[in-house]
Coordinates of C-alpha atoms and ligand atoms in Angstrom, one line a residue:
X9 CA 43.5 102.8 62.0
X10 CA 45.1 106.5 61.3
X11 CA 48.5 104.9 59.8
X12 CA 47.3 105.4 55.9
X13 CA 46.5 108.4 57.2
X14 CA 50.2 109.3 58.4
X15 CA 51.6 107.1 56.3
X16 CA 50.0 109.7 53.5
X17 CA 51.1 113.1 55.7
X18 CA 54.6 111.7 55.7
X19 CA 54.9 110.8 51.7
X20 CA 53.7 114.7 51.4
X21 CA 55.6 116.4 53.4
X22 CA 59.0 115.0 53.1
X23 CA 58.8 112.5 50.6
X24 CA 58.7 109.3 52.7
X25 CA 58.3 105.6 51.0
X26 CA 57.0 103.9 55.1
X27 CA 57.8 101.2 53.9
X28 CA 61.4 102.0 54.2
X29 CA 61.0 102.5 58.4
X30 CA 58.5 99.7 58.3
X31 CA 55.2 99.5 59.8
X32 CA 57.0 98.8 63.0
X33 CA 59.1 102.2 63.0
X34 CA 55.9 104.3 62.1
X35 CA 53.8 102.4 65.0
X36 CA 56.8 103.4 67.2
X37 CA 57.0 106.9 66.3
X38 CA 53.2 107.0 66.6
X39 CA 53.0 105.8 69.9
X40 CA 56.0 108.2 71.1
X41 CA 54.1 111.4 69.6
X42 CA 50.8 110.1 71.3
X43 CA 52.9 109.4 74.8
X44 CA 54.3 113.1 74.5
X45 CA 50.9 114.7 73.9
X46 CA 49.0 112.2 76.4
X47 CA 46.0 110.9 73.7
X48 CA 45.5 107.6 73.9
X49 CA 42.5 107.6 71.1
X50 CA 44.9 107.5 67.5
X51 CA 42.3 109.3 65.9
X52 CA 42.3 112.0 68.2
X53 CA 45.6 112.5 67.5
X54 CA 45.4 112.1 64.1
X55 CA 42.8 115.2 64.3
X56 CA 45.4 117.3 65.7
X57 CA 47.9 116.0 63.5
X58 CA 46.8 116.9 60.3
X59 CA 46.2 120.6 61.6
X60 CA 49.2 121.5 64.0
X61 CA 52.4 122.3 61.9
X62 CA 54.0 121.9 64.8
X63 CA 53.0 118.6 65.7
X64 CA 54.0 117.5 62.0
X65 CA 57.6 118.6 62.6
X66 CA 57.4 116.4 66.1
X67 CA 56.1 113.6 64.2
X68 CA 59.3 113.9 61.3
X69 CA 61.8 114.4 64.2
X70 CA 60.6 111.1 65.8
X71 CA 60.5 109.3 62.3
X72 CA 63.7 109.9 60.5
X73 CA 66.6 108.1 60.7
X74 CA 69.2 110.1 61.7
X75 CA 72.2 107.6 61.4
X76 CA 75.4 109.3 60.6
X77 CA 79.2 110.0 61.5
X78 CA 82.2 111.8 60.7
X79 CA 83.9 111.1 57.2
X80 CA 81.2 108.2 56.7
X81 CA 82.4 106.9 53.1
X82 CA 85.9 108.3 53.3
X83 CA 86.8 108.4 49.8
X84 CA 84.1 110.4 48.7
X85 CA 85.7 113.5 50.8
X86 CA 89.0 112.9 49.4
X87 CA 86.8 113.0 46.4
X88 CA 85.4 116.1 47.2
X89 CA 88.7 118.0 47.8
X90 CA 90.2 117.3 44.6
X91 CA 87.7 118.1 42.6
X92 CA 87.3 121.4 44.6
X93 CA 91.0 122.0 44.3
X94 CA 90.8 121.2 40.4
X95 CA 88.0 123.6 40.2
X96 CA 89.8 126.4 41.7
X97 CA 92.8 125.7 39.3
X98 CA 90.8 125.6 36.3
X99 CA 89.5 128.9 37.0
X100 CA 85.8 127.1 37.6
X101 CA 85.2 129.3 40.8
X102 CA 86.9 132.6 40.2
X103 CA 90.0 134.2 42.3
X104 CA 88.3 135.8 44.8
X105 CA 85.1 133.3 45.6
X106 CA 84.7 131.0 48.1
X107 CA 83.3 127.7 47.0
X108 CA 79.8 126.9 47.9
X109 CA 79.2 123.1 49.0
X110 CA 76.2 121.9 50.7
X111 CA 75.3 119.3 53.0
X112 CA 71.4 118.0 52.8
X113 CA 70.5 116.2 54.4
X114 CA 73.0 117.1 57.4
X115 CA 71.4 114.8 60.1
X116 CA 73.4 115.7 63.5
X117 CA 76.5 118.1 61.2
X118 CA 78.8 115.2 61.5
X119 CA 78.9 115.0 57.1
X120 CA 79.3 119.2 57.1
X121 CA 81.8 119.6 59.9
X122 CA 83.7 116.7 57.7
X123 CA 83.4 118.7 54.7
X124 CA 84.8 121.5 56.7
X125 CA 87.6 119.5 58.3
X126 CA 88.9 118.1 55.1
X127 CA 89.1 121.3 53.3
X128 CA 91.3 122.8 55.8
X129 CA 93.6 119.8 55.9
X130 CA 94.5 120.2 51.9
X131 CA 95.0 123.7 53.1
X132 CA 92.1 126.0 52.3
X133 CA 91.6 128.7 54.4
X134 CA 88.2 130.0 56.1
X135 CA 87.7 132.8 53.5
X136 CA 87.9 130.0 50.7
X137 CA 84.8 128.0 51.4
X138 CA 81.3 128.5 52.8
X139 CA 78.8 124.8 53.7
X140 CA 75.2 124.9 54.3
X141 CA 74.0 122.5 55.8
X142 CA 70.3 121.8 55.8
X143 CA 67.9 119.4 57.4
X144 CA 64.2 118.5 58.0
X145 CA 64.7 117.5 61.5
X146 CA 64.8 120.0 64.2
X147 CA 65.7 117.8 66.7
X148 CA 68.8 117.1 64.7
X149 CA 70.1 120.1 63.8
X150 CA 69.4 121.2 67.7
X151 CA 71.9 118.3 67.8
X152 CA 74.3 119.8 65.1
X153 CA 74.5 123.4 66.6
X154 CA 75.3 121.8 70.2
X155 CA 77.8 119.9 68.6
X156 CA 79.1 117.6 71.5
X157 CA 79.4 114.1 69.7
X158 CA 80.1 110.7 71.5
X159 CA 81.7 107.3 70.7
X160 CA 79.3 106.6 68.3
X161 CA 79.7 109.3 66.1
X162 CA 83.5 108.1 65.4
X163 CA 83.7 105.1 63.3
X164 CA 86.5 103.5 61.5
X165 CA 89.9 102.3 62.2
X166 CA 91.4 106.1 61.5
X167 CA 90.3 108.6 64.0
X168 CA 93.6 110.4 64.2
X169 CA 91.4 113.6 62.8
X170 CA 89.7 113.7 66.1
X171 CA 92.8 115.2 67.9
X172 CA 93.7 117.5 65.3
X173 CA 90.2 119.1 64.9
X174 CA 88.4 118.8 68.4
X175 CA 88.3 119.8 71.9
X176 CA 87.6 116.6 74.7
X177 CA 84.3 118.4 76.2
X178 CA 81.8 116.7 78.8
X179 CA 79.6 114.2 77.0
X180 CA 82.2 114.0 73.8
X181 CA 84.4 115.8 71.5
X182 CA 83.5 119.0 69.6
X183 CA 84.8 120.2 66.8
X184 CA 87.3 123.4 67.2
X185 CA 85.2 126.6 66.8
X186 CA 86.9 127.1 63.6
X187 CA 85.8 124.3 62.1
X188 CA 81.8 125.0 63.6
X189 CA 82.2 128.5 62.2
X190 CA 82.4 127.1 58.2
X191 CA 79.2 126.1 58.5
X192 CA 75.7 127.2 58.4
X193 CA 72.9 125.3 59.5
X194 CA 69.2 125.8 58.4
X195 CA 66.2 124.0 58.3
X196 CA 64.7 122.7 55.0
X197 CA 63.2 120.2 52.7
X198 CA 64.8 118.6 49.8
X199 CA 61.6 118.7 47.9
X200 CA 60.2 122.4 49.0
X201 CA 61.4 124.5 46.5
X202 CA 61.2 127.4 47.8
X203 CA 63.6 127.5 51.1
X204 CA 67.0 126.6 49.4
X205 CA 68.8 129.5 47.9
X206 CA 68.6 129.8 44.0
X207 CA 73.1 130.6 43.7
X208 CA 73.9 127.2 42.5
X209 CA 76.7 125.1 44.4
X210 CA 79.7 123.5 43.6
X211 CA 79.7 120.6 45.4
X212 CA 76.3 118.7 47.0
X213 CA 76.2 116.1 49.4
X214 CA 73.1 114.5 49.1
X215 CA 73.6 111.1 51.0
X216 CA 71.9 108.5 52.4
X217 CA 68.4 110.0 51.8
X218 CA 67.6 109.2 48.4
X219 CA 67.0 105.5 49.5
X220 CA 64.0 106.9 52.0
X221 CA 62.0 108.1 48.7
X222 CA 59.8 106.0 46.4
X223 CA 60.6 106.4 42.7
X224 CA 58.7 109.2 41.4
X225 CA 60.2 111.5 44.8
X226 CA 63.8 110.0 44.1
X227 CA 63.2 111.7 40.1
X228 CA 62.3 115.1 41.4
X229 CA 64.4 115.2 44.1
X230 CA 67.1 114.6 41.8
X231 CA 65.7 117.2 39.2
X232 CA 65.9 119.1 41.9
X233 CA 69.7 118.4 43.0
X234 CA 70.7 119.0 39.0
X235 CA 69.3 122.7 39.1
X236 CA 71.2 123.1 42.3
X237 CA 74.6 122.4 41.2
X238 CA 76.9 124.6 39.3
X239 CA 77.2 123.5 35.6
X240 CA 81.2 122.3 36.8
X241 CA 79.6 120.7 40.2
X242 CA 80.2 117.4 41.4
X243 CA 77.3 115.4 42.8
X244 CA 77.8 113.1 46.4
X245 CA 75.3 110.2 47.0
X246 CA 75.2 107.1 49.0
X247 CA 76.4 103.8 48.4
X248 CA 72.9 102.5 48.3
X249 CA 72.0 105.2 45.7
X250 CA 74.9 105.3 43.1
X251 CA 72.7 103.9 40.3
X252 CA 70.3 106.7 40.7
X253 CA 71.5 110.0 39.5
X254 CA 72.9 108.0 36.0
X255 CA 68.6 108.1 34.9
X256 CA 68.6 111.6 36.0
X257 CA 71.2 113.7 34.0
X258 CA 74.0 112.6 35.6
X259 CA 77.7 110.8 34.9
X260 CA 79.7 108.9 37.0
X261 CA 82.8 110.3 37.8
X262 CA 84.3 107.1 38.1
X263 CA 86.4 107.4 41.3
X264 CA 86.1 104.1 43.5
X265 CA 84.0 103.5 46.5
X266 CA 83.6 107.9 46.4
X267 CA 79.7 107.8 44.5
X268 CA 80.6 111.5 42.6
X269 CA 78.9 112.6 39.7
X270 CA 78.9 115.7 37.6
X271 CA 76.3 116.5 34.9
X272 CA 76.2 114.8 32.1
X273 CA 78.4 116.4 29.6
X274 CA 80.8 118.0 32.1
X275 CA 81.6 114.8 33.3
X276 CA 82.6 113.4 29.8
X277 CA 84.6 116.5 29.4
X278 CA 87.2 115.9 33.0
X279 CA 90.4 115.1 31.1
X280 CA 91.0 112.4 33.7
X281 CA 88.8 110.1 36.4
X282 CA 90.7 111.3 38.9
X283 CA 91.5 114.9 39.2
X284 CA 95.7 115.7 40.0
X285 CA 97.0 114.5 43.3
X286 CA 97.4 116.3 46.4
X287 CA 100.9 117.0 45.9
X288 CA 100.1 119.3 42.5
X289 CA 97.2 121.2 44.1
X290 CA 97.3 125.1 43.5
X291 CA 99.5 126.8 46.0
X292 CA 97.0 127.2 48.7
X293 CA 96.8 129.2 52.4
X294 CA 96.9 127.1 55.6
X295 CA 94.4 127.8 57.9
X296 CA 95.8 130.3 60.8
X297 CA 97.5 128.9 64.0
X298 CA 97.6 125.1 63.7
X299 CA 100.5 123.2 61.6
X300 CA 100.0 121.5 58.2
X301 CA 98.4 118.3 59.3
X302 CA 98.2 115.2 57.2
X303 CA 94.8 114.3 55.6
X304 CA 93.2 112.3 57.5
X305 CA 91.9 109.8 55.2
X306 CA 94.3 107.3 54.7
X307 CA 93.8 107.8 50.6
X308 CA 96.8 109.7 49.4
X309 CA 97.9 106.5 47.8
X310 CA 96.8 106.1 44.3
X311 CA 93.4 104.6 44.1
X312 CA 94.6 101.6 42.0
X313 CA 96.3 100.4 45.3
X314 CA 94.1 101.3 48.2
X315 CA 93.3 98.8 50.7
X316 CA 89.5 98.1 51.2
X317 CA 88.6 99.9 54.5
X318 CA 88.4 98.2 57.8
X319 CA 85.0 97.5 57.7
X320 CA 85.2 95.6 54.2
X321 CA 88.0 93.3 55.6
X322 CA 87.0 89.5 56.3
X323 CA 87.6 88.9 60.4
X324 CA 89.6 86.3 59.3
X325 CA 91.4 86.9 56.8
X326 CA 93.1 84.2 55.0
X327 CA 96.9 83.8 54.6
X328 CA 98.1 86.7 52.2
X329 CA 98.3 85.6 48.5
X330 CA 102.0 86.3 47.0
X331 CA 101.8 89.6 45.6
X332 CA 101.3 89.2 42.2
X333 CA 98.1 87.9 42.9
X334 CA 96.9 90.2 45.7
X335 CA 97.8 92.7 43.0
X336 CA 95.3 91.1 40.8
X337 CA 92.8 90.5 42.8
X338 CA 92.5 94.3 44.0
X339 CA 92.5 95.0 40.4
X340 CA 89.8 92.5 39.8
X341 CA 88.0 94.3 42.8
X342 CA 88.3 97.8 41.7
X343 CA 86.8 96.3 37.7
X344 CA 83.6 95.7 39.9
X345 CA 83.8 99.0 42.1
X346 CA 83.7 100.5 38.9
X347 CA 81.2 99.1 37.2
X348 CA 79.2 99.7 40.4
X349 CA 80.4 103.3 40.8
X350 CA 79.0 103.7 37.1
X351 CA 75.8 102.5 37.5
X352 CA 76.6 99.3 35.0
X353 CA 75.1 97.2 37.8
X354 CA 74.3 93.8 35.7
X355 CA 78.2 94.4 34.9
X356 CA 79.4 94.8 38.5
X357 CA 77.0 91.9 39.5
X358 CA 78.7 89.4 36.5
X359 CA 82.2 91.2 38.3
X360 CA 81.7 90.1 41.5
X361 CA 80.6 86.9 40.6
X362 CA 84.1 86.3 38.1
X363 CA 86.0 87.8 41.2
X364 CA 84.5 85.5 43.7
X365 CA 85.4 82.4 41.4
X366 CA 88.9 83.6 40.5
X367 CA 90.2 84.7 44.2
X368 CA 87.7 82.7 46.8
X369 CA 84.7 84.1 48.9
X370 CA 85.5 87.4 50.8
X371 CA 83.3 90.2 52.6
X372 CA 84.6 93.2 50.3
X373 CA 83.3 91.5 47.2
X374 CA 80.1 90.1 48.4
X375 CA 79.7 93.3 50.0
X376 CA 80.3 94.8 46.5
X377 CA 77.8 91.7 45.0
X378 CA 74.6 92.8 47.6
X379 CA 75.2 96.7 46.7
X380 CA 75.2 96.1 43.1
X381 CA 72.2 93.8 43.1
X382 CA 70.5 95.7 46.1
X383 CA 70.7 99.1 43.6
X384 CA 69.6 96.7 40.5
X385 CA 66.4 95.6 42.3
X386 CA 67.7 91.7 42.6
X387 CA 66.5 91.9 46.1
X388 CA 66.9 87.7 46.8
X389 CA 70.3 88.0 45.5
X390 CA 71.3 91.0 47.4
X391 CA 69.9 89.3 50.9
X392 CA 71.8 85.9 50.1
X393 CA 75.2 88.6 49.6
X394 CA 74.5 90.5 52.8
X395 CA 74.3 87.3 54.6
X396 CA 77.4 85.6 53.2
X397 CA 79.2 88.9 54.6
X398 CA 77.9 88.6 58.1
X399 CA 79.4 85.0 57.8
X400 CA 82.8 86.5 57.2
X401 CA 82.4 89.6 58.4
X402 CA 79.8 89.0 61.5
X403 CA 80.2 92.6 62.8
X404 CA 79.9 94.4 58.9
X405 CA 77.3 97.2 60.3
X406 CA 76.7 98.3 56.5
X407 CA 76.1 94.8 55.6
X408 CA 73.9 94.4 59.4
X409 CA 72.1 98.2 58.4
X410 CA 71.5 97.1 54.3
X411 CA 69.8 93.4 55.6
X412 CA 67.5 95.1 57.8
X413 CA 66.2 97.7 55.5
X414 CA 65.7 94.8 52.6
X415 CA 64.1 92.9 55.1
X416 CA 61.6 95.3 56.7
X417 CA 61.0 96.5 52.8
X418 CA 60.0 92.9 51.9
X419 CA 57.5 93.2 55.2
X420 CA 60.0 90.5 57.2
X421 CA 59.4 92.6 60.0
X422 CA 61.3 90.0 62.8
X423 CA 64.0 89.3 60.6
X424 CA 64.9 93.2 60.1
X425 CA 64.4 93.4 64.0
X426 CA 67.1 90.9 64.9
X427 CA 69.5 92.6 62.0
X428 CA 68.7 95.9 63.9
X429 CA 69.1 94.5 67.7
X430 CA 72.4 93.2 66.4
X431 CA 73.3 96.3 64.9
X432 CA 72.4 98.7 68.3
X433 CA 74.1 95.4 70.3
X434 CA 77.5 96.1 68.7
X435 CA 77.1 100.3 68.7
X436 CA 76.4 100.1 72.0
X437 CA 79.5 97.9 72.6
X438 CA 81.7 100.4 70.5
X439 CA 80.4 103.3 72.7
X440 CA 81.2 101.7 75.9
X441 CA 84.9 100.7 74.4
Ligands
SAM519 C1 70.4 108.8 57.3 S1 70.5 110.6 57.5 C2 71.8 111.0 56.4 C3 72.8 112.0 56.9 C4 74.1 112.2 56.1 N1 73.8 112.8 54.8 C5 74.8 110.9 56.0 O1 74.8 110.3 54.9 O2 75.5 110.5 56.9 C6 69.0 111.1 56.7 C7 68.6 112.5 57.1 O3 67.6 113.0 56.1 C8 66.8 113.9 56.7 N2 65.6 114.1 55.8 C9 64.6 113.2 55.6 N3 63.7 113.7 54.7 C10 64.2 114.9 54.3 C11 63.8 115.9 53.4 N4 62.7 115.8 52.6 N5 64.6 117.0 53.2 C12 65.7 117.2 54.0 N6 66.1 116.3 54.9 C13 65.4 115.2 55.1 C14 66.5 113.3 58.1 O4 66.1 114.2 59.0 C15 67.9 112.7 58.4 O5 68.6 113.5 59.2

């Protein structure tokens, strides 16, 4: 059987651990790419494989998972604009210069046009800021330049964005050409040194692909992340990945449910966790020909009072606690976002636990309990978490995605399966709604 074979090709070209698309995903790939170049014999195509460039990039296209959508992890683009604001107000990027963010891995452009829609809304103007946006799939950034996104690209309870920044087109929505025109797609490789440009950035968005890598990749691709960012930079992972970047140079940032970092040393040095609000941003230009809109992430409260998103809501909720204790039990909640956000994961882990205790079972701390333990390697404890949410929460798709990637990890092939079927089930629903 060729599947060491690929399984080898894959971990060398872009850095993939298989077993985090399972035996299952690879076999499925395989057989697609074999389909599409009509061999039946696996090592006849693994012959042509290892020799045709182009039939590499086919193979990565068909492999990756591309899952993403607009302002996935809201806070950590309200995040993002602060900081970018408080750099251009501390004289970090100079009169004059656009800030440089970057988006990689950009999947289908839904994280960069984001970027791009959330900086015009605190009122930057197109001059002010440039994105790249870089990928290893070709298939997906053919995808990001067409543009035209459906239901499924549009998750969450707040989608008031979408008529503000988009056009209703045949097959979906696409962004306004405005919005397209901040942005500048390439292809490229997280770990190939050579392809991504040497002017460092001040804001990266590396999310959601960290969690593909094995150990040793996850180190140099975050070696590789610290020499891209600008010594003032801020750093944007996954939720999955927040206790990485603390073993590689880097220091939380400490703003909830956002996964921002800085390099260690500039991050001790930010006066404050969070960076001024909104309303004492530098005066700044609106973009041309469309009113002021409100941001569109519903985060202009402080942070010490923000709802848990939709998502992280039980589906039935209990009857609401008198305030006082509401009050504590968000701030009991936010002690073990905290301690999650900062990497202190036996801390957030003992949090959830107290918080579970104190204020009764609920789908935004176990949720909170299986990311902690699944980023502190407690792999048991973070299945039994996931599953207590789907109890509460039986449509959670984070909770649905994180138990089928455990699952197929620990080589429970059928269990990930029906986590997955369920997942696609209730996508599919939300795209025909
Ligand atoms: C799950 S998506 C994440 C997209 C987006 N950042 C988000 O969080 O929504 C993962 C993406 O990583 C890309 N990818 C995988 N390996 C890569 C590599 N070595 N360099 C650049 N992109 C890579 C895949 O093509 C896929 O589009």
């Amino acid at each position: 059987m060729i599947l060491d074979e690929v399984e080898q090709l894959l971990h060398e070209r872009i850095g993939l651990d298989a077993g985090t698309v399972g035996v299952s995903g690879l076999n499925y790939a395989l057989k697609q790419r074999m389909a599409a170049c009509a061999i039946t014999d696996p090592s006849l195509y693994w012959r042509r494989l290892a020799v045709t460039p182009q039939e590499q990039q086919e193979l990565i296209n068909a492999v990756i998972v591309p899952e993403t959508w607009f302002f996935r992890d809201p806070k950590a683009f309200v995040a993002m604009t602060r900081q970018a604001l408080a750099m251009r107000a501390k004289g970090e990027v100079a009169e004059g210069r656009a800030l440089r963010l970057i988006s990689l891995p950009c999947s289908t452009g839904e994280e960069p046009y984001s970027m791009a829609m959330a900086l015009f809304d605190v009122g930057l103007a197109a001059s002010d800021f440039v994105i790249d946006a870089i990928d290893i799939s070709t298939r997906n950034l053919a995808a990001a330049a067409q543009a035209v996104y459906g239901r499924n690209s549009f998750r969450g309870a707040d989608l008031e964005f979408r008529a503000r920044h988009f056009n209703a087109v045949e097959g979906g929505y696409r962004p306004h050409a405005e919005i397209r025109r901040q942005v500048r797609f390439r292809h490229g490789n997280l770990l190939d040194p050579l392809r991504i440009d040497a002017e460092p950035y001040d804001v990266v968005f590396c999310r959601n692909l960290l969690i593909y890598f094995d150990r040793d990749t996850q180190e140099r691709a975050l070696d590789r992340l610290h020499r891209m960012l600008a010594p003032h930079g801020v750093l944007l992972v996954g939720s999955g990945e927040a206790g990485l970047p603390l073993t590689c140079g880097f220091s939380s940032l400490r703003i909830p449910m956002a996964f921002a970092f800085a390099k260690r040393g500039a991050a001790e040095r930010q006066p404050q966790p969070v960076p001024p609000p909104l309303a004492a941003a530098p005066a700044v230009r609106k973009p041309p020909a469309r009113p002021a809109p409100a941001v569109p992430l519903r985060t202009r409260t402080p942070p010490s009072r923000t709802a848990p998103p939709p998502h992280l809501t039980p589906s039935a909720p209990p009857a609401p606690a008198p305030a006082p204790l509401r009050d504590a039990a968000d701030e009991s909640l936010e002690t073990v976002e905290r301690a999650a956000n900062e990497g202190r994961l036996g801390e957030a882990r003992q949090a959830a636990r107290r918080h579970i205790d104190a204020f009764g079972p609920s789908a935004a701390a176990l949720y909170l309990l299986g990311l902690a333990c699944d980023a502190d390697g407690a792999a048991d404890e973070a299945v039994e978490a996931y599953r207590k949410v789907l109890y509460l929460a039986p449509d959670h798709r984070e909770a649905l995605a994180h138990l089928a990637l455990l699952l197929r990890q620990r080589g429970d092939l059928a269990g990930a399966k029906a986590f997955s079927d369920r997942l696609g089930r209730l996508e599919k629903r939300s795209e025909r709604r």
